[in-house]
Structures are given as structure tokens and as C-alpha cells.
Amino acid sequence: MGWTRKILRVDLSNGTCKSEPLNMEWAQQYLGQRGLATKYFVEEVDPKVDPLAPANKMIMATGPLTGTPASTGGRYSVITKGALTGAIACSNSGGYFGAELKFAGWDMIIFEGKSAKPVYLSIEDDKVELRDAAHLWGKTVWQTEEIIKKSHQDPQVRVCSIGRAGENGVMYACIVNDLHRAAGRSGVGTVMGSKNLKAVAVRGTKGAGAIKNPKAFMLAAAAAKKVLADNAVTGQGLPTYGTQVLMNVINEMGALPTRNHRDVQFEDARKISAEAMHEKRPTDGKAHLVTNAACFGCTIACGRISKIDETHFSVVNKPQYWGASGGLEYEAAWALGAANGVGDLEALQYANLICNEDGFDPITFGATVAAAMELYDLGILTKEQIGLEAPFGSAQALVALAEMLISGEGFGKDLALGSARMCAKYGRPELSMGVKKQEFPAYDSRGIQGMGLAYATSNRGACHLRGYTVASEVLGIPVKTDPLVTEGKADLVKAFQDATSVFDSAGVCVFTTFAWTLADLQPQLDAACDGDWTMEKLALVGERIWNMERLFNNAAGFTAKDDDLPPRLKTEPAKTGPAKGLVNGIDKMRPEYYKVRGWNPEGVPSKETLSRLGL
Amino acid sequence: MQKSLHIDPNKCTGCLQCEMACSFENYGVFNIAKSRIKVFNFEHEGRMVPYTCTQCAEAWCMTACPVDAIRIDAATGAKIVHEDVCVGCKVCTIACPFGTINYVADSGKVQKCDLCGGDPACATACPTGAITYVDADWAGLEKMRLWAGKTDTQPRASA
Amino acid sequence: MKHVIIGNGPAGLVAAETLRRLQPEAEIALIGDEAEPPYSRMAIPYFLIGRIPDTGTHLRKSHDHYAKERIHLIEGKVVKIDAKAKQVEFASGERLAYDRLLIASGSQPLRPKVPGMDLANVHTCWTIEDARAIAAKAAAGARVLQIGAGFIGCIIMESLAARGVKLTVVEMGDRMVPRMMTAKAGNMIRQWVEHKGVGVHVNTGVTAITQKDGALLAKLSTGKEIAADLVICAAGVAPNTAFLAGSGVAIERGIRVDAAMRTSVADIYAAGDVTEAPGFHTGRPELNAIQPNAVDQARVAAHNMAGGEAMSGGSLAINVLDTLGLVSTSFGQWQGVAKEQGGAGVEQIDETNYRYLSLQFKDDVLIGATSIGWTEHVGALRGLVQTQAPLGDWKRRLLADPTNFMAAYLATAQKAA
Ligand SMILES: Cc1cc2nc3c(=O)[nH]c(=O)nc-3n(C[C@H](O)[C@H](O)[C@H](O)COP(=O)(O)OP(=O)(O)OC[C@H]3O[C@@H](n4cnc5c(N)ncnc54)[C@H](O)[C@@H]3O)c2cc1C
Ligand code: SF4
Ligand code: SF4
Ligand code: SF4
């Protein structure tokens, strides 16, 4: 069946934990994880709720393939109303936590209310309890995991937690599991912190929910693994170079946002690229990269494990950072690097470690630093206000600002707001490079037009993981489209968005889609899950999920006006590269997209669309 | 030539496909808590190490067993727990200095790697070639066994 | 070559089998004085629980094992050894000549020297015969008083409880399993079993047992009296050496052996519970009445009897215990050594969840450990103790968090990380 058919409801206000049967009717319509948890969420939560109010809920959800040998079957998602965006948030994470939750016998955990004092949730199979977390409050993610493992006397316990960012209300705090995997975006960790929930520790010994047809499933999973292994991106590129393989590629495309999107190419891209991570450093003769690593069940293994240069100014006398640790992934390397014009790989890794250690989103953080640097460059922010000189390209500033954010001192408080609120505070809201208050990731939509539409219409604010048309526009997966034109992008974006909704609801990683299409996922789901899971059904599920999220956002107060890009991308043409002279054609694509979606010109799903989707 | 599991930690990515395969092969479930092979993650070193019974020549577990529940499989050389005979006394679990035979509370018996009767599921499942099933003369095995000799209270002659 | 082995427990049997492997032509006689094929005392508790029939305790399961191995089983009690004539003498007066002799006569249970220990319903629990008697009397609901909560006592407790008796345990020491567990651990086990309905009296001895109204009445050192239908005595063991009087074999508490398991008399070896062998850490003679030690020593002895040169690295105490579902282990010098001698230790306690781990170090090496609630990879604790792997930085890491012992083992002893 794929599901364990059990959900855990934790009422933080009353300190109770209770088990409920999973709504199997919904499971047939929304599959699991992102889709199914969002269904629960929209049924139970008022769209107008203040994200940081006790009435907001937070759901941690696995998919039917989580905890199975399906490649990458280890994902879980956090669904809530995002602190950063005020929109539906769904942040997905790998590592081992999700599978362990499944092994403990739970499809999802619904957190509601707010605890009077810091607590953490301890799960050992059916034994579930909220425990005091006074001793954990104020601790980093890394310390928290260590303390819990020790006190539970179980090195195999899996932990997700918030760091000091989540405790202190940094608007883009994430929830980190297994030391350096994160449900990263939209401030889901901020919501967790607002509930006084420090961590979830889980140990599961029951195994993944019974599979409908284990034999068929093993065959389907094996066939799909072969597809990944035989594919150049998932079989070679990602394991060898990680997502960082993209740095030079995207830079050459003229789509690497640089210095708060002033430029689309970064002169030091090479210095912070995958290739650079492989090279021996002059200082200690060692390469930055130690090894690649996989999340649970993943046969791609794109994860990077690196060791920072111990002599680098950022970590002198800080041995706690010298060990091997996660990073750099492409998005982080871009946000901490190119976005600010910083070409110092070790400084990026340090900032990245701080992000992991204290749980905040490197994309939003990097982009917020970029905005601050632009404000500084424009003279709107002064050295005195920031506390140091912060010109574009300053590794010192990047490092100091990361530390300031965590200490919550001085300018750290402004950084904690994210770029949208910070730029608004200083009277220049248009300098925040994002959509729905969430910052762009690492693709400039002047060089990759489809991404502009994907960003503008993403239900959780600017995001590459909701409709990754880069795959098509850059890599030619599944078909090559021209990145510089807007034609056909509405269809492309919709197709990617709907398919991704299914992948995100299944328990697998969206990176599989470099090689897999729905046709590769479908046999695995069909063998694992009760019911018939045809291609048609899955396509409908994907579209249903997308529209459900949209309805929530609309009810929360978002309108077509929010499906837009900052003026810079619409008025300042790319200065260099293949896209030189181009702006993004969002205003042209948006109406086409609404039409393809079956929405009215205000971006509201029509009656027919809703009834077709059973919404 | 008898074969043995060859483990190359350098290739391991920590995906735990081996653990799932082991539990599925032996218990028909996906439950790494039941796996006989475990991947240890040395976070600070960035190193993942799959680890299971080496079918050591000394077979500490086997000699310690008071009821003859562990015996050598003639075909594979694996030391196999016969669950119908095992009384669950656990003495094997403290006798094996490698920590590779463990008590399972559910069944009240112990479990260890049995080489899957000569077709190791973990090796088949490993996507990176970190676990392979090869002729038993690879250098690593010898190294491990030499090391085992050091643990031994007696010279290697007893093998 | 004629090998004669006195005692057909695990030590005797493993020695016989090892000898057979090393010397296909030798004559091997294995003598036992119980009316059973070679069996394991360790399996008695499982026979008591009813998990196995009495045949399930047999050390080897196939009927023709001994014929196939050409191990000559002799039932009889040896009463004397004539080292000059190289002969052993049976109670019947018969004699058997040997070239090499192994004494593996094990140990016998001790009974406190108090009045009433010879009453009909007072039993030790050492042989299958004992177990059969206990099984007949320990019916559900019967009141059972157990004297001694040492290692063996705790093991029996499990099977008695499983039979549904009303169990009370008295222990002279200040906690349960005082010679195997740290104070904290011993008390956690006590809490656990009390929780499960077993009455436990520590710091308490039995001063007398009398018969009253068809039942037994035990007087305790505390002045209390306890009525019981059955008293089981598990108050320690002592090596079985009485028959060695006059043989010239040096005996203190047990038979003194060297690292090759040689006794003080040429061509006479000893192994198992009966020995007092150099300890792994101290090098001084130690009693160590546990099964793994018995078979390890037996293998060493057999190699030397067969003309080889094998040395024991020293006898190491390793124990695993299951007290009514709570699994505990202890290894080596679990008590640790003084700071002045380089000692250091760490204790991780979780009383609510009954988990416990104590590691003891001397300098750079793990010398002992105690655990409760741990079943995964505990053997590696033995590995760390026995290989004496230098821990380097891992010592610091283990002191900070002892639960990483398996990783430490892999990283140091196996050099895997
Ligand atoms: C109930 C119980 C539970 C136990 N549980 C454990 C446990 O969990 N773990 C553990 O490590 N240990 C345990 N032990 C201890 C373990 O059984 C002994 O350490 C082990 O049996 C020692 O083996 P051995 O061969 O030295 O001696 P034994 O097994 O005692 O064998 C000696 C044999 O020699 C015979 N013999 C003695 N004298 C003569 C003579 N003069 N002539 C002829 N034959 C003679 C005896 O009758 C006996 O058959 C337990 C013991 C008991 C009683
Ligand atoms: S479980 Fe341990 S003692 Fe037994 S064969 Fe394997 S490594 Fe050797
Ligand atoms: S637990 Fe089972 S296999 Fe292990 S020694 Fe005891 S009886 Fe033998
Ligand atoms: S060979 Fe089989 S039993 Fe052994 S670890 Fe691999 S899968 Fe498990």
C-alpha cells in the first residue's frame, strides 16, 4: 500500500500526541507528502492565518515511496503557511529523517498550537512523547543532534531541528536534518520556532509500509535505477560534480545572476565551481571536496562533502568547522557567491556551514546580503548602519554578516527579515530580487525565459523546484527548448509544475527528473500503492495539487499582481552573454499560462477546471 | 574457490540500498533495523563504511554457542544461525569481537549475515560497487583476518 | 597418542573436537559423570522456560556426532589421578591410561553453610537433573525463594518468572549482579525486575531454613521471615577439584594454569571453569566461570596437547544477561582502574528508558564496559577491549559520547575510517 496509514497529531498547546488513521480517500487523490499534507493543511487551516500564530499548523509528511528502495526514496516535506511568504509553503528534504519517520510507522505528523515552553518530539515507533527542550534551546542544529543522540543512547536516532535562526525568528529559518540536509525555503523553520518546537527525534524499527506488490515493485525500482545510472546527468554529472556542475554551464548561458541581478555573468564563476572544488588548494594541497554522498535510498549521490581550508580567515582557531561537512551545492554556492560577487570558495563554504549549523536558508540569506550590498553601493545603507564595509565581492562582509545574523546583533536584525522586508524598510522594495517575498534561486530569467514564468507562478514564491524548466531550456530534458524565447513556455511550465507536484508527493527526489519522466515513476507507484495508478491518474493528481495550492494562496489574499517579477528583470536588459539585450517576457507569458491552466485572467481557476479536477 | 563480500568504503555513498536489500531478502520487508549489514557514517571524516560479518575463520560466535545453533554452510562457508535451535542466550553477541551478530528482540533469536546462500542481496543492490562478492583472496580480507588474529587468544593455527 | 579428558561440558567437548581436527589418528576419551550426553548448563534456563526439550541443551545435535568424530564417551566419576602412572581412576576402581590429560571438570554450586540447606525442597540449579526437579516443583503460583542474585541467579530468575511463580530474591551484596555490574547498572536491573513483580532484598542473607506446615520458612539476616514452597540456591560456584587431591596438580581457588593451559604437572592440562588462569588485564590468576572462556581455553589447551604452541591472551570476563527482558552486558574491567593508574571512565544513564552505558579506559585503551538496553554491536566492546586498540582522539570522543563505541571500534581496531 505504500502508506503506513497512520498519522500523528501533536497538539503543542496541550502537550498531547495522538494517532489517527490516514484518510485513504484523500490518499487516492493527493498521493502523499506534498499533495496529501497540503490537503490536510488546507482543510484544517484558515488561509488568512498569521504564519507565526499558534493557529497555523505545520505538517511533516512522507510519501508512499519514502523508506522503500525506490531510488531517492527518502524524502519528506514540511508543509505550512510560510513565515517568509505568507503563501503555502512546502519544503522538501532528503537525508535519512524521512525514511526513519516512515519506519516508525507514520505517514505524517501534524503539529498544531504552540507549546508554552521549548519541547522536542521523541518518536520511537509507537512510543511518542513531547519532551522538555530547555537544555536544547539556544543550541545549534549540530549540538542538538549530538545531545539527543547521546541522551537517547542511540547513534541511529534521526533528528531534524531548528537552530538559533529558527528560535530567534529569522524569517527564512529552515529545519535541518542529518546535520546538513534541510527543508530550507519559505521560513518553515521560523514557523517551527514560533511553536517552541526545537526538534523531532525519531527511531523507527517497523519498516516501510507494506508494498502492494513487492516483486513487481522491486523490478520497477530496479528498472528505474538503471535509467538513472545510464543517464549522463544522474549517472555521471551529479555524482561527480554535484549540482555544482551547473555553475559554469549557467554562467556561460548568461543566466547566472550576479551582484543582485545587476549582471548575468560572474567573472569568478570558475573559482566557485564544481571544478574548483576538485582542485588541490595551494595552502594545504588538499581538494575542497572530500567525497560525494547520498541521501537515503539515492542511487545518484549528488551530495557534496567537503573540508574547509583550515587556514582560511573565516575558520582560524575554529576547529569545530574543520571536519568534513555538507556543501557546497549549486544554489548555495551561487547565492553566497555570485549573487554577492564573492569569488572566495572557502568563504562560501564557511557561510554555508553557518547556514547548516544554525538552520537558515542560504538562498534567501545570500540574496539578502546581495540586496544589502546593493543598498550599500547606492549609499542607502552606510558602513555605520551595517557595522562594516559591505561592497559587492567582499568575502569579509559575507562572513561577518552570517555571524551577525546568528548573534542577532546590530544589522543582523535587518538581515533576519529577508530581502523583501529589508529593502522595503529602507525604501527600495524593488531591489529585492524575488517573488512573493521569496528570493530567486540561481537562474536569471532573462537568460532562461521559462524560469521567469516558473518563478512568478510558483505557489511558494520564487523557486526553481516547482517547475524546473532549466532541464528543458538548458539541458534538453526531456526535449530541448530555446531559453531565449517565451513561446511555448506556458505549456512547458505547466507540464513541469504538474509533474513535479507528483514527484514531490511520491517520496522521491526531484533530481530524478533529470532522467525520469512520470512514465518511470508510475510503475513504481503502481506496484507500491493500493489502487490503480495510471499515467492519466497521476497527471490529474499533479494538476489537482497545483490548483489546490493556488486556491489556498488566492484565499490568503494573493492575486495575479503577485505573479510578477521585480522591475529589474522586466526593464534592465542582460548586459552580456547570449541573452544580451533581453529582459524577461513575463507579461506576455502570464496570460498564456493562465489560459493553459484553465484560470481566468485574474489567475483564478475556473469552475470547469475545478470540477474537472474534483476540487 | 570460496567467495566473500568485498567492501570498499571509498565507493560507499551512504544510500543504504544494501540495508534495505538485506532486510527484504531475509524478512520480506523494507526495514533497515533488521539489516545484517550496517553502514557507519563518519561525519567528520566524510566517510561511509558498510560493515557486516567477515565470516571470520575463528567463528567466535559459533564456538561460543552452547547449543550448536551456528554452523558452517558447506557451500558458501558462511556461519549460519539456525533459528530453530537458537535459544536466544545472546552469548554469541558478546563473543564476536566484530559486533556483527546481534540479538533481535522480536524473534528472541540472533541474526547475522549468511551470505544469502551465495547470492548476496546487498552486493546486488549496491549502486556504486562498494560491496561486491568476490573470490575470497582479496587483500582486504586477508588484512582483516590478520587483524582478527590479533584478537585471538590463540595462534592462527586454529583456523 | 591417547588423550583423556575429564569433564564433558563445553570445555571438554571443544577440546576433544579440536584435538580430533589436529590429530586425526589420536585416541580421545571424554569422561562425564552425569547421565546425559554432553550438554550445556547455559541452556538450562531455556529448558526451564520450556523453550527447548532437555535434548535442546545438548552441545551437539546429531546422534552420531561422537561416533563420527571418534570421540569415546565414558560415563563415570573420576576419583583420583595417578600422575606417575599417567592414569585416571574411576569410582568403580577402573583405571584409564593417558598420554595427555585435560581436566575440564567445571565448577559446582556452593551452598551457604546455614541450617536447613539440605531440606527436600531446597535445590541448586546447576545440572539437568536439578532443572528437572525444579521444573516439577516450580508450578505457576508457587512461592519460590531464590538465594543469590549473581550472574547465574539472574539468569535463572528469568526462567522462573516465565513459569509464573511468585519469586523473591535475596542477595548478600548491595545490588543485583554485584560482580558483573556497576552500582548504577545493578540498581537499574533491580528496579526493572521489581517492576515486573519480583521481590528483591539486597544486603540480605538467609540465616536458616526450616520446615513449617508443609512449606519452607526462610529466616533472613534482617530478621524477616519468608515462606516458600521451593528454595533455589544460586549462591556462587567453586571449581570442581576434590578428586585432584594427591595428584600433585597445584590448586589455589582453582587449578593454576599458565597461558598454555598447562598445570604444574607435566602432560596435565586444564581448561574451563575449573581453572584459575592469568587474567587478561592483570596477568594474575583469576577464576572466570563463563562459557566463552571455557571454550577459548579448551582450544588453547587442545593445541598444546597436540604438540602445538598456543598461548591464551588471558582470560577475559564477558557476560550478557537477560533479566525479564532487560538485556545487559559487561566486559573486562568494567569497574575501571584508579586515576593514578591512568584510569578514566564515562557513564551515560537514562533511567526512565532503562538504557545505560559505562566505558572504562586505562590510558589510551578501553579496558571494560557495562551496558543495559544495548543489543546492537555489543560484541565490538569485546573487540575494543581485547584488541587493546589505541584509541587516540576517539578516547576523547567516547568520553564525550560513549554511545559511539561501534564507530570507534571501526575507526581504530579496524582502521576503517
Ligand atoms: C543455569 C546456568 C546458566 C548459565 N548461564 C551462563 C551464561 O549465560 N553465560 C555464560 O557464559 N555462562 C553461563 N553459565 C556458566 C557455564 O555454563 C559454565 O561456565 C560452563 O558450563 C563451563 O564449562 P566447563 O566445561 O568448564 O564446565 P561444566 O560445563 O561444568 O562441565 C564440567 C563437566 O565435568 C563433569 N565432571 C566434574 N567432575 C567430574 C569428575 N570427577 N569425573 C567426571 N566428570 C566430572 C561435570 O559433571 C560436568 O559435566 C551458566 C551456568 C548455569 C548452571
Ligand atoms: S558473526 Fe562475528 S564471530 Fe561470527 S563468523 Fe561473523 S565475524 Fe566471525
Ligand atoms: S543466542 Fe542463539 S546462536 Fe547465539 S549463542 Fe545463544 S543459542 Fe547460540
Ligand atoms: S550477504 Fe545477505 S545476509 Fe549478508 S549482509 Fe548482504 S544481504 Fe545481508
GROMACS .gro file of C-alpha atoms in nm, chain A residues 106-264:
model
  159
  106TRP     CA    1   0.398   0.732   1.049
  107ASP     CA    2   0.296   0.883   0.719
  108MET     CA    3   0.294   1.231   0.863
  109ILE     CA    4   0.297   1.442   1.174
  110ILE     CA    5   0.061   1.734   1.212
  111PHE     CA    6   0.177   1.992   1.462
  112GLU     CA    7  -0.078   2.235   1.590
  113GLY     CA    8  -0.086   2.507   1.853
  114LYS     CA    9   0.212   2.634   2.040
  115SER     CA   10   0.396   2.491   2.334
  116ALA     CA   11   0.428   2.706   2.643
  117LYS     CA   12   0.792   2.615   2.674
  118PRO     CA   13   1.054   2.464   2.444
  119VAL     CA   14   0.992   2.098   2.370
  120TYR     CA   15   1.106   1.834   2.130
  121LEU     CA   16   0.912   1.541   1.997
  122SER     CA   17   1.057   1.198   2.059
  123ILE     CA   18   0.931   0.911   1.847
  124GLU     CA   19   1.033   0.551   1.897
  125ASP     CA   20   0.791   0.361   1.682
  126ASP     CA   21   0.460   0.391   1.867
  127LYS     CA   22   0.618   0.546   2.170
  128VAL     CA   23   0.568   0.915   2.112
  129GLU     CA   24   0.617   1.194   2.361
  130LEU     CA   25   0.692   1.560   2.389
  131ARG     CA   26   0.999   1.614   2.600
  132ASP     CA   27   1.139   1.918   2.762
  133ALA     CA   28   1.388   2.101   2.542
  134ALA     CA   29   1.505   2.367   2.781
  135HIS     CA   30   1.854   2.222   2.758
  136LEU     CA   31   1.842   2.234   2.378
  137TRP     CA   32   1.711   2.585   2.334
  138GLY     CA   33   1.991   2.814   2.228
  139LYS     CA   34   2.184   2.524   2.083
  140THR     CA   35   2.280   2.486   1.721
  141VAL     CA   36   2.140   2.218   1.496
  142TRP     CA   37   2.463   2.024   1.524
  143GLN     CA   38   2.472   2.040   1.902
  144THR     CA   39   2.108   1.947   1.925
  145GLU     CA   40   2.153   1.636   1.718
  146GLU     CA   41   2.455   1.534   1.922
  147ILE     CA   42   2.287   1.589   2.257
  148ILE     CA   43   1.976   1.399   2.158
  149LYS     CA   44   2.169   1.103   2.021
  150LYS     CA   45   2.371   1.083   2.336
  151SER     CA   46   2.084   1.116   2.579
  152HIS     CA   47   1.875   0.863   2.387
  153GLN     CA   48   2.181   0.639   2.381
  154ASP     CA   49   2.115   0.563   2.022
  155PRO     CA   50   2.351   0.671   1.746
  156GLN     CA   51   2.088   0.563   1.497
  157VAL     CA   52   1.824   0.807   1.608
  158ARG     CA   53   1.748   1.060   1.332
  159VAL     CA   54   1.693   1.420   1.420
  160CYS     CA   55   1.553   1.726   1.250
  161SER     CA   56   1.576   2.052   1.434
  162ILE     CA   57   1.590   2.425   1.414
  163GLY     CA   58   1.900   2.617   1.507
  164ARG     CA   59   1.924   2.955   1.661
  165ALA     CA   60   1.785   3.113   1.343
  166GLY     CA   61   1.453   2.938   1.393
  167GLU     CA   62   1.447   3.021   1.762
  168ASN     CA   63   1.519   3.387   1.701
  169GLY     CA   64   1.263   3.443   1.433
  170VAL     CA   65   1.491   3.477   1.132
  171MET     CA   66   1.224   3.485   0.863
  172TYR     CA   67   1.390   3.225   0.646
  173ALA     CA   68   1.493   2.970   0.906
  174CYS     CA   69   1.495   2.614   0.788
  175ILE     CA   70   1.458   2.276   0.950
  176VAL     CA   71   1.779   2.081   0.924
  177ASN     CA   72   1.801   1.704   0.946
  178ASP     CA   73   2.103   1.475   0.947
  179LEU     CA   74   2.337   1.771   1.004
  180HIS     CA   75   2.323   1.919   0.658
  181ARG     CA   76   2.004   1.834   0.478
  182ALA     CA   77   1.732   2.092   0.507
  183ALA     CA   78   1.371   2.170   0.448
  184GLY     CA   79   1.508   2.502   0.350
  185ARG     CA   80   1.281   2.757   0.200
  186SER     CA   81   0.999   2.992   0.292
  187GLY     CA   82   1.073   3.005   0.663
  188VAL     CA   83   0.932   2.669   0.768
  189GLY     CA   84   1.189   2.668   1.050
  190THR     CA   85   1.059   3.004   1.163
  191VAL     CA   86   0.714   2.852   1.199
  192MET     CA   87   0.860   2.561   1.392
  193GLY     CA   88   1.040   2.803   1.622
  194SER     CA   89   0.724   3.004   1.675
  195LYS     CA   90   0.568   2.689   1.815
  196ASN     CA   91   0.852   2.639   2.063
  197LEU     CA   92   0.929   2.311   1.894
  198LYS     CA   93   1.302   2.258   1.886
  199ALA     CA   94   1.342   1.919   1.727
  200VAL     CA   95   1.193   1.590   1.626
  201ALA     CA   96   1.393   1.278   1.711
  202VAL     CA   97   1.279   0.960   1.552
  203ARG     CA   98   1.380   0.598   1.560
  204GLY     CA   99   1.179   0.352   1.359
  205THR     CA  100   1.215  -0.021   1.359
  206LYS     CA  101   0.895  -0.123   1.188
  207GLY     CA  102   0.999  -0.078   0.831
  208ALA     CA  103   0.823   0.082   0.539
  209GLY     CA  104   0.451   0.025   0.496
  210ALA     CA  105   0.360  -0.293   0.322
  211ILE     CA  106   0.412  -0.271  -0.051
  212LYS     CA  107   0.117  -0.375  -0.265
  213ASN     CA  108   0.319  -0.598  -0.489
  214PRO     CA  109   0.676  -0.632  -0.364
  215LYS     CA  110   0.803  -0.840  -0.654
  216ALA     CA  111   0.671  -0.603  -0.916
  217PHE     CA  112   0.791  -0.312  -0.713
  218MET     CA  113   1.147  -0.442  -0.690
  219LEU     CA  114   1.150  -0.492  -1.066
  220ALA     CA  115   1.011  -0.146  -1.133
  221ALA     CA  116   1.253   0.013  -0.889
  222ALA     CA  117   1.545  -0.171  -1.047
  223ALA     CA  118   1.444  -0.065  -1.398
  224ALA     CA  119   1.411   0.296  -1.287
  225LYS     CA  120   1.751   0.283  -1.116
  226LYS     CA  121   1.900   0.168  -1.439
  227VAL     CA  122   1.754   0.468  -1.613
  228LEU     CA  123   1.929   0.691  -1.361
  229ALA     CA  124   2.256   0.505  -1.391
  230ASP     CA  125   2.255   0.519  -1.770
  231ASN     CA  126   2.173   0.887  -1.786
  232ALA     CA  127   2.465   1.125  -1.831
  233VAL     CA  128   2.338   1.376  -1.575
  234THR     CA  129   2.219   1.144  -1.300
  235GLY     CA  130   2.467   0.869  -1.375
  236GLN     CA  131   2.782   1.077  -1.410
  237GLY     CA  132   2.740   1.452  -1.386
  238LEU     CA  133   2.567   1.474  -1.050
  239PRO     CA  134   2.768   1.207  -0.869
  240THR     CA  135   3.096   1.354  -0.988
  241TYR     CA  136   3.028   1.725  -0.971
  242GLY     CA  137   2.705   1.753  -0.778
  243THR     CA  138   2.458   2.021  -0.863
  244GLN     CA  139   2.764   2.245  -0.885
  245VAL     CA  140   2.808   2.102  -1.233
  246LEU     CA  141   2.575   2.388  -1.331
  247MET     CA  142   2.792   2.680  -1.222
  248ASN     CA  143   2.998   2.711  -1.538
  249VAL     CA  144   2.715   2.598  -1.761
  250ILE     CA  145   2.470   2.857  -1.639
  251ASN     CA  146   2.735   3.125  -1.636
  252GLU     CA  147   2.812   3.060  -1.999
  253MET     CA  148   2.443   3.081  -2.076
  254GLY     CA  149   2.444   3.429  -1.935
  255ALA     CA  150   2.192   3.328  -1.674
  256LEU     CA  151   2.399   3.341  -1.358
  257PRO     CA  152   2.250   3.625  -1.155
  258THR     CA  153   2.538   3.832  -1.027
  259ARG     CA  154   2.552   4.122  -0.780
  260ASN     CA  155   2.184   4.125  -0.703
  261HIS     CA  156   2.095   4.055  -1.065
  262ARG     CA  157   2.280   4.357  -1.196
  263ASP     CA  158   2.479   4.119  -1.411
  264VAL     CA  159   2.405   3.782  -1.562
   0.00000   0.00000   0.00000
